[in-house]
């Protein structure tokens, strides 16, 4: 199976690298230098356009930044023509309306359009242990693609045949993730404010029933004041906006997400957008200490 990959950001690159270990792959990114890791990989090729990727692939993955990027790139007439008879799997975190529009555009052109937003950040992406939420196709499609999806996910759960079901599942899942992250950051903030030994605080959390691989990873980053992004604050803020929009559409009250949306918006406005999402604790510090916080950045 020949694989294509569009979008080599912090998530797309490790996903594509995992696929490159098992399948011939052709990649493309708007910033061409991000393709460099693939130039020396046997069986990998770098294309000069999305359409060139599609012409050399049976299945094309897209991991693009937002609705605007997806609409601009995936609706291009040259790409649309090249996707006839192919499968496109959009893993981007976008709105339901965006994917539905893309499906309505590509299906008549003879392209099978699936969505598979993922849960997980850079480390699970590197390990091939993301959780995929597959929709827009049948369970038979999921089974047919299982050998491929198994290289980037620990599980690819079929969420429904309707485009949008996967994204709605991601929004519900990310609500839990984001509110948990903010709570963990606030707990560490309180521990520091009280003058506690933060390494002892980390050991207490790790020994208790709330501990998880995720909490251990993020607590270790907070103890070390390591803000290098695994999932950046700016990306997390974009997801909070999508979750807020989905909640409004469904008529669901999401008070915790409303608070987190405000926190992440403030973090971006104060210049912390490139930090890891656990650095949200910085907005719990008065603005006059921003200079001190910025000196602590280790991006």
PDB file of C-alpha atoms in Angstrom:
ATOM      1  CA  UNK A   1       0.000   0.000   0.000  1.00  0.00           C
ATOM      2  CA  UNK A   2       1.444   3.365  -1.040  1.00  0.00           C
ATOM      3  CA  UNK A   3       0.910   6.082   1.568  1.00  0.00           C
ATOM      4  CA  UNK A   4       0.854   9.858   1.286  1.00  0.00           C
ATOM      5  CA  UNK A   5       1.078  12.402   4.100  1.00  0.00           C
ATOM      6  CA  UNK A   6       0.155  16.087   3.985  1.00  0.00           C
ATOM      7  CA  UNK A   7       1.256  18.261   6.915  1.00  0.00           C
ATOM      8  CA  UNK A   8       4.443  17.671   8.897  1.00  0.00           C
ATOM      9  CA  UNK A   9       3.911  19.571  12.132  1.00  0.00           C
ATOM     10  CA  UNK A  10       4.536  18.342  15.666  1.00  0.00           C
ATOM     11  CA  UNK A  11       2.012  15.528  15.207  1.00  0.00           C
ATOM     12  CA  UNK A  12       2.242  14.854  11.495  1.00  0.00           C
ATOM     13  CA  UNK A  13       5.999  14.284  11.427  1.00  0.00           C
ATOM     14  CA  UNK A  14       6.117  11.421  13.962  1.00  0.00           C
ATOM     15  CA  UNK A  15       3.001   9.860  12.439  1.00  0.00           C
ATOM     16  CA  UNK A  16       4.555   9.935   8.977  1.00  0.00           C
ATOM     17  CA  UNK A  17       7.885   8.628  10.281  1.00  0.00           C
ATOM     18  CA  UNK A  18       6.122   5.625  11.820  1.00  0.00           C
ATOM     19  CA  UNK A  19       4.356   4.916   8.541  1.00  0.00           C
ATOM     20  CA  UNK A  20       7.637   5.265   6.642  1.00  0.00           C
ATOM     21  CA  UNK A  21       9.050   2.302   8.558  1.00  0.00           C
ATOM     22  CA  UNK A  22       6.489  -0.014   6.961  1.00  0.00           C
ATOM     23  CA  UNK A  23       5.142   1.522   3.734  1.00  0.00           C
ATOM     24  CA  UNK A  24       6.419   3.478   0.729  1.00  0.00           C
ATOM     25  CA  UNK A  25       5.506   7.062   1.608  1.00  0.00           C
ATOM     26  CA  UNK A  26       5.355  10.413  -0.161  1.00  0.00           C
ATOM     27  CA  UNK A  27       5.181  13.555   1.969  1.00  0.00           C
ATOM     28  CA  UNK A  28       4.465  17.249   1.480  1.00  0.00           C
ATOM     29  CA  UNK A  29       4.503  20.307   3.722  1.00  0.00           C
ATOM     30  CA  UNK A  30       4.037  24.000   2.972  1.00  0.00           C
ATOM     31  CA  UNK A  31       7.360  24.705   4.709  1.00  0.00           C
ATOM     32  CA  UNK A  32       9.586  22.481   2.596  1.00  0.00           C
ATOM     33  CA  UNK A  33      12.374  22.189   5.189  1.00  0.00           C
ATOM     34  CA  UNK A  34      10.084  20.100   7.398  1.00  0.00           C
ATOM     35  CA  UNK A  35      10.329  17.357   4.778  1.00  0.00           C
ATOM     36  CA  UNK A  36      14.095  17.014   5.338  1.00  0.00           C
ATOM     37  CA  UNK A  37      13.906  14.019   7.750  1.00  0.00           C
ATOM     38  CA  UNK A  38      12.330  11.977   4.939  1.00  0.00           C
ATOM     39  CA  UNK A  39      14.893  12.710   2.239  1.00  0.00           C
ATOM     40  CA  UNK A  40      17.284  10.015   3.468  1.00  0.00           C
ATOM     41  CA  UNK A  41      14.694   7.327   4.320  1.00  0.00           C
ATOM     42  CA  UNK A  42      14.610   4.394   1.855  1.00  0.00           C
ATOM     43  CA  UNK A  43      11.199   4.189   0.217  1.00  0.00           C
ATOM     44  CA  UNK A  44      10.272   7.784   1.132  1.00  0.00           C
ATOM     45  CA  UNK A  45       9.809  10.615  -1.340  1.00  0.00           C
ATOM     46  CA  UNK A  46       9.185  14.342  -1.036  1.00  0.00           C
ATOM     47  CA  UNK A  47       6.599  15.849  -3.374  1.00  0.00           C
ATOM     48  CA  UNK A  48       6.336  19.445  -4.531  1.00  0.00           C
ATOM     49  CA  UNK A  49       2.538  19.608  -4.206  1.00  0.00           C
ATOM     50  CA  UNK A  50      -0.397  17.837  -2.517  1.00  0.00           C
ATOM     51  CA  UNK A  51      -1.569  16.648  -5.928  1.00  0.00           C
ATOM     52  CA  UNK A  52       1.809  14.999  -6.547  1.00  0.00           C
ATOM     53  CA  UNK A  53       1.433  13.176  -3.223  1.00  0.00           C
ATOM     54  CA  UNK A  54      -1.993  11.859  -4.225  1.00  0.00           C
ATOM     55  CA  UNK A  55      -0.791  10.691  -7.641  1.00  0.00           C
ATOM     56  CA  UNK A  56       1.847   8.507  -5.967  1.00  0.00           C
ATOM     57  CA  UNK A  57      -0.376   7.144  -3.167  1.00  0.00           C
ATOM     58  CA  UNK A  58      -3.279   4.788  -2.537  1.00  0.00           C
ATOM     59  CA  UNK A  59      -4.165   6.301   0.849  1.00  0.00           C
ATOM     60  CA  UNK A  60      -3.399   9.913   1.815  1.00  0.00           C
ATOM     61  CA  UNK A  61      -3.323  11.212   5.382  1.00  0.00           C
ATOM     62  CA  UNK A  62      -3.793  14.895   6.179  1.00  0.00           C
ATOM     63  CA  UNK A  63      -2.708  16.475   9.474  1.00  0.00           C
ATOM     64  CA  UNK A  64      -3.248  20.182   8.892  1.00  0.00           C
ATOM     65  CA  UNK A  65      -3.495  23.092  11.304  1.00  0.00           C
ATOM     66  CA  UNK A  66      -7.086  24.291  11.109  1.00  0.00           C
ATOM     67  CA  UNK A  67     -10.238  24.698   9.020  1.00  0.00           C
ATOM     68  CA  UNK A  68      -8.673  27.315   6.774  1.00  0.00           C
ATOM     69  CA  UNK A  69      -5.655  25.148   5.940  1.00  0.00           C
ATOM     70  CA  UNK A  70      -7.853  22.109   5.260  1.00  0.00           C
ATOM     71  CA  UNK A  71     -10.251  23.991   3.008  1.00  0.00           C
ATOM     72  CA  UNK A  72      -7.447  25.670   1.077  1.00  0.00           C
ATOM     73  CA  UNK A  73      -5.284  22.597   0.568  1.00  0.00           C
ATOM     74  CA  UNK A  74      -7.804  19.760   0.337  1.00  0.00           C
ATOM     75  CA  UNK A  75     -10.211  21.565  -1.988  1.00  0.00           C
ATOM     76  CA  UNK A  76      -7.553  22.360  -4.585  1.00  0.00           C
ATOM     77  CA  UNK A  77      -8.807  21.185  -8.023  1.00  0.00           C
ATOM     78  CA  UNK A  78      -5.518  19.475  -8.897  1.00  0.00           C
ATOM     79  CA  UNK A  79      -5.594  17.466  -5.669  1.00  0.00           C
ATOM     80  CA  UNK A  80      -9.264  16.639  -6.135  1.00  0.00           C
ATOM     81  CA  UNK A  81      -8.566  15.172  -9.585  1.00  0.00           C
ATOM     82  CA  UNK A  82      -5.553  13.212  -8.287  1.00  0.00           C
ATOM     83  CA  UNK A  83      -7.617  11.669  -5.474  1.00  0.00           C
ATOM     84  CA  UNK A  84     -10.036   9.854  -7.788  1.00  0.00           C
ATOM     85  CA  UNK A  85     -10.118   6.211  -6.748  1.00  0.00           C
ATOM     86  CA  UNK A  86      -8.039   6.963  -3.638  1.00  0.00           C
ATOM     87  CA  UNK A  87      -8.783   7.276   0.094  1.00  0.00           C
ATOM     88  CA  UNK A  88      -8.168  10.471   2.057  1.00  0.00           C
ATOM     89  CA  UNK A  89      -8.014  10.231   5.866  1.00  0.00           C
ATOM     90  CA  UNK A  90      -8.227  13.632   7.524  1.00  0.00           C
ATOM     91  CA  UNK A  91      -6.682  13.461  11.003  1.00  0.00           C
ATOM     92  CA  UNK A  92      -6.747  17.243  11.488  1.00  0.00           C
ATOM     93  CA  UNK A  93      -8.533  18.850  14.444  1.00  0.00           C
ATOM     94  CA  UNK A  94     -11.157  20.885  12.629  1.00  0.00           C
ATOM     95  CA  UNK A  95     -14.852  21.662  12.875  1.00  0.00           C
ATOM     96  CA  UNK A  96     -17.512  19.136  11.903  1.00  0.00           C
ATOM     97  CA  UNK A  97     -18.738  21.564   9.245  1.00  0.00           C
ATOM     98  CA  UNK A  98     -15.276  21.651   7.656  1.00  0.00           C
ATOM     99  CA  UNK A  99     -15.062  17.883   7.247  1.00  0.00           C
ATOM    100  CA  UNK A 100     -18.634  17.638   6.027  1.00  0.00           C
ATOM    101  CA  UNK A 101     -17.882  20.267   3.384  1.00  0.00           C
ATOM    102  CA  UNK A 102     -14.742  18.390   2.302  1.00  0.00           C
ATOM    103  CA  UNK A 103     -16.627  15.087   2.119  1.00  0.00           C
ATOM    104  CA  UNK A 104     -19.354  16.683   0.006  1.00  0.00           C
ATOM    105  CA  UNK A 105     -16.656  18.036  -2.313  1.00  0.00           C
ATOM    106  CA  UNK A 106     -14.544  14.870  -2.622  1.00  0.00           C
ATOM    107  CA  UNK A 107     -17.122  12.075  -2.693  1.00  0.00           C
ATOM    108  CA  UNK A 108     -18.579  13.096  -6.086  1.00  0.00           C
ATOM    109  CA  UNK A 109     -15.027  13.268  -7.431  1.00  0.00           C
ATOM    110  CA  UNK A 110     -14.543   9.562  -6.664  1.00  0.00           C
ATOM    111  CA  UNK A 111     -12.498   9.940  -3.464  1.00  0.00           C
ATOM    112  CA  UNK A 112     -13.325   7.958  -0.325  1.00  0.00           C
ATOM    113  CA  UNK A 113     -13.194  10.530   2.508  1.00  0.00           C
ATOM    114  CA  UNK A 114     -12.698   9.398   6.104  1.00  0.00           C
ATOM    115  CA  UNK A 115     -11.962  11.379   9.223  1.00  0.00           C
ATOM    116  CA  UNK A 116      -9.766  10.132  12.040  1.00  0.00           C
ATOM    117  CA  UNK A 117      -8.982  12.826  14.581  1.00  0.00           C
ATOM    118  CA  UNK A 118      -6.598  11.522  17.214  1.00  0.00           C
ATOM    119  CA  UNK A 119      -6.235  11.736  20.973  1.00  0.00           C
ATOM    120  CA  UNK A 120      -2.680  12.106  22.224  1.00  0.00           C
ATOM    121  CA  UNK A 121       0.270  14.453  21.967  1.00  0.00           C
ATOM    122  CA  UNK A 122       3.778  14.255  20.508  1.00  0.00           C
ATOM    123  CA  UNK A 123       5.070  11.394  22.699  1.00  0.00           C
ATOM    124  CA  UNK A 124       2.222   8.959  21.869  1.00  0.00           C
ATOM    125  CA  UNK A 125       2.560  10.064  18.242  1.00  0.00           C
ATOM    126  CA  UNK A 126       6.235   9.109  18.299  1.00  0.00           C
ATOM    127  CA  UNK A 127       5.385   5.779  19.919  1.00  0.00           C
ATOM    128  CA  UNK A 128       2.564   5.026  17.468  1.00  0.00           C
ATOM    129  CA  UNK A 129       0.135   4.940  20.393  1.00  0.00           C
ATOM    130  CA  UNK A 130      -2.396   7.600  19.494  1.00  0.00           C
ATOM    131  CA  UNK A 131      -6.085   6.792  19.759  1.00  0.00           C
ATOM    132  CA  UNK A 132      -7.884   7.326  16.463  1.00  0.00           C
ATOM    133  CA  UNK A 133     -11.591   8.102  16.193  1.00  0.00           C
ATOM    134  CA  UNK A 134     -12.537   6.856  12.741  1.00  0.00           C
ATOM    135  CA  UNK A 135     -15.735   7.952  11.008  1.00  0.00           C
ATOM    136  CA  UNK A 136     -17.179   8.566   7.587  1.00  0.00           C
ATOM    137  CA  UNK A 137     -16.827   4.970   6.494  1.00  0.00           C
ATOM    138  CA  UNK A 138     -18.041   1.511   7.427  1.00  0.00           C
ATOM    139  CA  UNK A 139     -16.589  -0.967   9.893  1.00  0.00           C
ATOM    140  CA  UNK A 140     -15.364  -2.849   6.836  1.00  0.00           C
ATOM    141  CA  UNK A 141     -13.333   0.239   5.865  1.00  0.00           C
ATOM    142  CA  UNK A 142     -11.828   0.270   9.338  1.00  0.00           C
ATOM    143  CA  UNK A 143     -10.894  -3.395   9.047  1.00  0.00           C
ATOM    144  CA  UNK A 144      -9.416  -2.894   5.581  1.00  0.00           C
ATOM    145  CA  UNK A 145      -7.250  -0.026   6.818  1.00  0.00           C
ATOM    146  CA  UNK A 146      -6.311  -1.666  10.124  1.00  0.00           C
ATOM    147  CA  UNK A 147      -2.758  -2.651   9.049  1.00  0.00           C
ATOM    148  CA  UNK A 148      -2.127   0.980   8.124  1.00  0.00           C
ATOM    149  CA  UNK A 149      -3.843   2.629  11.094  1.00  0.00           C
ATOM    150  CA  UNK A 150      -2.112   0.240  13.483  1.00  0.00           C
ATOM    151  CA  UNK A 151       1.196   1.900  12.691  1.00  0.00           C
ATOM    152  CA  UNK A 152       0.084   5.250  14.096  1.00  0.00           C
ATOM    153  CA  UNK A 153      -2.500   4.278  16.725  1.00  0.00           C
ATOM    154  CA  UNK A 154      -2.826   1.946  19.683  1.00  0.00           C
ATOM    155  CA  UNK A 155      -6.512   1.774  18.760  1.00  0.00           C
ATOM    156  CA  UNK A 156      -8.598   3.112  15.883  1.00  0.00           C
ATOM    157  CA  UNK A 157     -12.165   3.094  17.175  1.00  0.00           C
ATOM    158  CA  UNK A 158     -14.959   3.158  14.595  1.00  0.00           C
ATOM    159  CA  UNK A 159     -17.285   5.926  15.792  1.00  0.00           C
ATOM    160  CA  UNK A 160     -19.889   5.905  13.021  1.00  0.00           C
ATOM    161  CA  UNK A 161     -20.487   6.065   9.294  1.00  0.00           C
ATOM    162  CA  UNK A 162     -21.445   9.746   9.351  1.00  0.00           C
ATOM    163  CA  UNK A 163     -18.686  12.287   8.784  1.00  0.00           C
ATOM    164  CA  UNK A 164     -18.444  14.285  11.997  1.00  0.00           C
ATOM    165  CA  UNK A 165     -18.924  11.410  14.437  1.00  0.00           C
ATOM    166  CA  UNK A 166     -15.178  11.080  14.948  1.00  0.00           C
ATOM    167  CA  UNK A 167     -14.728  14.783  15.588  1.00  0.00           C
ATOM    168  CA  UNK A 168     -17.623  14.871  18.032  1.00  0.00           C
ATOM    169  CA  UNK A 169     -16.000  11.984  19.893  1.00  0.00           C
ATOM    170  CA  UNK A 170     -12.714  13.890  19.972  1.00  0.00           C
ATOM    171  CA  UNK A 171     -14.407  16.985  21.396  1.00  0.00           C
ATOM    172  CA  UNK A 172     -15.929  14.981  24.256  1.00  0.00           C
ATOM    173  CA  UNK A 173     -12.606  13.247  24.920  1.00  0.00           C
ATOM    174  CA  UNK A 174     -10.622  16.471  24.799  1.00  0.00           C
ATOM    175  CA  UNK A 175     -12.975  18.157  27.234  1.00  0.00           C
ATOM    176  CA  UNK A 176     -11.832  15.609  29.821  1.00  0.00           C
ATOM    177  CA  UNK A 177      -8.171  15.949  28.823  1.00  0.00           C
ATOM    178  CA  UNK A 178      -8.079  19.752  28.887  1.00  0.00           C
ATOM    179  CA  UNK A 179      -9.966  20.205  32.148  1.00  0.00           C
ATOM    180  CA  UNK A 180      -7.782  17.522  33.758  1.00  0.00           C
ATOM    181  CA  UNK A 181      -4.651  19.300  32.519  1.00  0.00           C
ATOM    182  CA  UNK A 182      -5.796  22.638  33.923  1.00  0.00           C
ATOM    183  CA  UNK A 183      -6.634  21.002  37.259  1.00  0.00           C
ATOM    184  CA  UNK A 184      -3.223  19.350  37.432  1.00  0.00           C
ATOM    185  CA  UNK A 185      -1.471  22.637  36.660  1.00  0.00           C
ATOM    186  CA  UNK A 186      -3.519  24.466  39.277  1.00  0.00           C
ATOM    187  CA  UNK A 187      -2.700  21.797  41.873  1.00  0.00           C
ATOM    188  CA  UNK A 188       1.036  22.228  41.220  1.00  0.00           C
ATOM    189  CA  UNK A 189       0.588  25.995  41.362  1.00  0.00           C
ATOM    190  CA  UNK A 190      -0.967  25.695  44.821  1.00  0.00           C
ATOM    191  CA  UNK A 191       1.760  23.309  45.971  1.00  0.00           C
ATOM    192  CA  UNK A 192       4.449  25.816  44.960  1.00  0.00           C
ATOM    193  CA  UNK A 193       2.544  28.742  46.497  1.00  0.00           C
ATOM    194  CA  UNK A 194       2.408  26.880  49.809  1.00  0.00           C
ATOM    195  CA  UNK A 195       6.143  26.282  49.725  1.00  0.00           C
ATOM    196  CA  UNK A 196       5.836  22.501  49.419  1.00  0.00           C
ATOM    197  CA  UNK A 197       8.552  20.210  48.136  1.00  0.00           C
ATOM    198  CA  UNK A 198       7.256  19.750  44.587  1.00  0.00           C
ATOM    199  CA  UNK A 199       9.162  16.501  44.088  1.00  0.00           C
ATOM    200  CA  UNK A 200       7.407  15.096  47.159  1.00  0.00           C
ATOM    201  CA  UNK A 201       4.120  16.381  45.719  1.00  0.00           C
ATOM    202  CA  UNK A 202       4.903  14.497  42.502  1.00  0.00           C
ATOM    203  CA  UNK A 203       5.588  11.286  44.439  1.00  0.00           C
ATOM    204  CA  UNK A 204       2.284  11.620  46.283  1.00  0.00           C
ATOM    205  CA  UNK A 205       0.383  11.979  43.014  1.00  0.00           C
ATOM    206  CA  UNK A 206       2.290   9.127  41.375  1.00  0.00           C
ATOM    207  CA  UNK A 207       1.517   6.778  44.260  1.00  0.00           C
ATOM    208  CA  UNK A 208      -2.223   7.435  44.264  1.00  0.00           C
ATOM    209  CA  UNK A 209      -5.156   6.115  42.237  1.00  0.00           C
ATOM    210  CA  UNK A 210      -5.302   9.254  40.055  1.00  0.00           C
ATOM    211  CA  UNK A 211      -1.860   8.576  38.569  1.00  0.00           C
ATOM    212  CA  UNK A 212      -1.579   7.827  34.869  1.00  0.00           C
ATOM    213  CA  UNK A 213       1.060   7.835  32.160  1.00  0.00           C
ATOM    214  CA  UNK A 214      -0.219  11.295  31.229  1.00  0.00           C
ATOM    215  CA  UNK A 215      -0.102  12.743  34.760  1.00  0.00           C
ATOM    216  CA  UNK A 216       3.405  11.379  35.334  1.00  0.00           C
ATOM    217  CA  UNK A 217       4.628  12.955  32.103  1.00  0.00           C
ATOM    218  CA  UNK A 218       3.103  16.353  32.815  1.00  0.00           C
ATOM    219  CA  UNK A 219       4.050  16.455  36.516  1.00  0.00           C
ATOM    220  CA  UNK A 220       7.654  15.688  35.573  1.00  0.00           C
ATOM    221  CA  UNK A 221       7.605  18.625  33.128  1.00  0.00           C
ATOM    222  CA  UNK A 222       6.238  20.963  35.780  1.00  0.00           C
ATOM    223  CA  UNK A 223       8.807  19.886  38.381  1.00  0.00           C
ATOM    224  CA  UNK A 224      11.613  20.445  35.843  1.00  0.00           C
ATOM    225  CA  UNK A 225       9.988  23.668  34.535  1.00  0.00           C
ATOM    226  CA  UNK A 226      10.329  22.162  31.061  1.00  0.00           C
ATOM    227  CA  UNK A 227       7.878  23.957  28.791  1.00  0.00           C
ATOM    228  CA  UNK A 228       9.008  22.417  25.478  1.00  0.00           C
ATOM    229  CA  UNK A 229       5.736  21.632  23.712  1.00  0.00           C
ATOM    230  CA  UNK A 230       4.360  18.146  23.363  1.00  0.00           C
ATOM    231  CA  UNK A 231       1.008  19.780  22.678  1.00  0.00           C
ATOM    232  CA  UNK A 232       1.301  23.560  22.563  1.00  0.00           C
ATOM    233  CA  UNK A 233      -0.924  26.021  24.399  1.00  0.00           C
ATOM    234  CA  UNK A 234      -1.925  27.659  21.087  1.00  0.00           C
ATOM    235  CA  UNK A 235      -3.062  24.304  19.690  1.00  0.00           C
ATOM    236  CA  UNK A 236      -4.923  23.528  22.904  1.00  0.00           C
ATOM    237  CA  UNK A 237      -6.687  26.884  22.722  1.00  0.00           C
ATOM    238  CA  UNK A 238      -7.836  26.081  19.177  1.00  0.00           C
ATOM    239  CA  UNK A 239      -9.314  22.822  20.462  1.00  0.00           C
ATOM    240  CA  UNK A 240     -11.129  24.613  23.300  1.00  0.00           C
ATOM    241  CA  UNK A 241     -12.736  26.828  20.676  1.00  0.00           C
ATOM    242  CA  UNK A 242     -13.878  23.783  18.700  1.00  0.00           C
ATOM    243  CA  UNK A 243     -15.249  22.119  21.845  1.00  0.00           C
ATOM    244  CA  UNK A 244     -17.101  25.298  22.812  1.00  0.00           C
ATOM    245  CA  UNK A 245     -18.625  25.479  19.361  1.00  0.00           C
ATOM    246  CA  UNK A 246     -19.676  21.826  19.427  1.00  0.00           C
ATOM    247  CA  UNK A 247     -21.218  22.239  22.888  1.00  0.00           C
ATOM    248  CA  UNK A 248     -23.200  25.264  21.765  1.00  0.00           C
ATOM    249  CA  UNK A 249     -24.456  23.393  18.718  1.00  0.00           C
ATOM    250  CA  UNK A 250     -25.531  20.441  20.872  1.00  0.00           C
ATOM    251  CA  UNK A 251     -27.094  22.664  23.557  1.00  0.00           C
ATOM    252  CA  UNK A 252     -24.786  21.177  26.206  1.00  0.00           C
ATOM    253  CA  UNK A 253     -23.612  23.211  29.196  1.00  0.00           C
ATOM    254  CA  UNK A 254     -19.821  22.894  29.640  1.00  0.00           C
ATOM    255  CA  UNK A 255     -18.872  25.215  32.516  1.00  0.00           C
ATOM    256  CA  UNK A 256     -15.425  23.695  33.107  1.00  0.00           C
ATOM    257  CA  UNK A 257     -14.495  24.016  29.440  1.00  0.00           C
ATOM    258  CA  UNK A 258     -15.699  27.618  29.463  1.00  0.00           C
ATOM    259  CA  UNK A 259     -13.195  28.359  32.236  1.00  0.00           C
ATOM    260  CA  UNK A 260     -10.404  26.503  30.419  1.00  0.00           C
ATOM    261  CA  UNK A 261     -11.195  28.312  27.182  1.00  0.00           C
ATOM    262  CA  UNK A 262     -10.669  31.626  28.984  1.00  0.00           C
ATOM    263  CA  UNK A 263      -7.440  30.430  30.611  1.00  0.00           C
ATOM    264  CA  UNK A 264      -5.924  29.247  27.339  1.00  0.00           C
ATOM    265  CA  UNK A 265      -7.044  32.399  25.529  1.00  0.00           C
ATOM    266  CA  UNK A 266      -5.272  34.492  28.159  1.00  0.00           C
ATOM    267  CA  UNK A 267      -2.162  32.303  27.933  1.00  0.00           C
ATOM    268  CA  UNK A 268      -1.945  32.891  24.187  1.00  0.00           C
ATOM    269  CA  UNK A 269      -2.468  36.649  24.628  1.00  0.00           C
ATOM    270  CA  UNK A 270       0.340  36.760  27.206  1.00  0.00           C
ATOM    271  CA  UNK A 271       2.792  35.134  24.835  1.00  0.00           C
ATOM    272  CA  UNK A 272       2.811  31.573  26.115  1.00  0.00           C
ATOM    273  CA  UNK A 273       1.261  29.984  23.005  1.00  0.00           C
ATOM    274  CA  UNK A 274       4.396  28.027  22.100  1.00  0.00           C
ATOM    275  CA  UNK A 275       4.738  26.437  25.538  1.00  0.00           C
ATOM    276  CA  UNK A 276       3.418  23.007  26.436  1.00  0.00           C
ATOM    277  CA  UNK A 277      -0.241  22.976  27.453  1.00  0.00           C
ATOM    278  CA  UNK A 278       0.699  22.153  31.059  1.00  0.00           C
ATOM    279  CA  UNK A 279       2.301  25.623  31.299  1.00  0.00           C
ATOM    280  CA  UNK A 280      -1.225  26.997  31.678  1.00  0.00           C
ATOM    281  CA  UNK A 281      -0.278  27.583  35.329  1.00  0.00           C
ATOM    282  CA  UNK A 282       1.554  30.711  34.113  1.00  0.00           C
ATOM    283  CA  UNK A 283      -1.737  32.582  33.800  1.00  0.00           C
ATOM    284  CA  UNK A 284      -2.294  31.867  37.485  1.00  0.00           C
ATOM    285  CA  UNK A 285       0.699  34.135  38.149  1.00  0.00           C
ATOM    286  CA  UNK A 286       0.086  37.918  38.216  1.00  0.00           C
ATOM    287  CA  UNK A 287       1.008  39.608  34.903  1.00  0.00           C
ATOM    288  CA  UNK A 288       3.749  41.694  36.558  1.00  0.00           C
ATOM    289  CA  UNK A 289       5.715  38.445  36.934  1.00  0.00           C
ATOM    290  CA  UNK A 290       5.540  37.640  33.228  1.00  0.00           C
ATOM    291  CA  UNK A 291       9.148  38.699  32.705  1.00  0.00           C
ATOM    292  CA  UNK A 292      10.307  36.237  35.324  1.00  0.00           C
ATOM    293  CA  UNK A 293       8.207  33.483  33.772  1.00  0.00           C
ATOM    294  CA  UNK A 294       9.512  34.184  30.301  1.00  0.00           C
ATOM    295  CA  UNK A 295      13.083  33.874  31.561  1.00  0.00           C
ATOM    296  CA  UNK A 296      12.187  30.389  32.752  1.00  0.00           C
ATOM    297  CA  UNK A 297      11.092  29.178  29.324  1.00  0.00           C
ATOM    298  CA  UNK A 298      13.059  26.247  27.978  1.00  0.00           C
ATOM    299  CA  UNK A 299      11.627  25.930  24.475  1.00  0.00           C
TER     300      UNK A 299
END
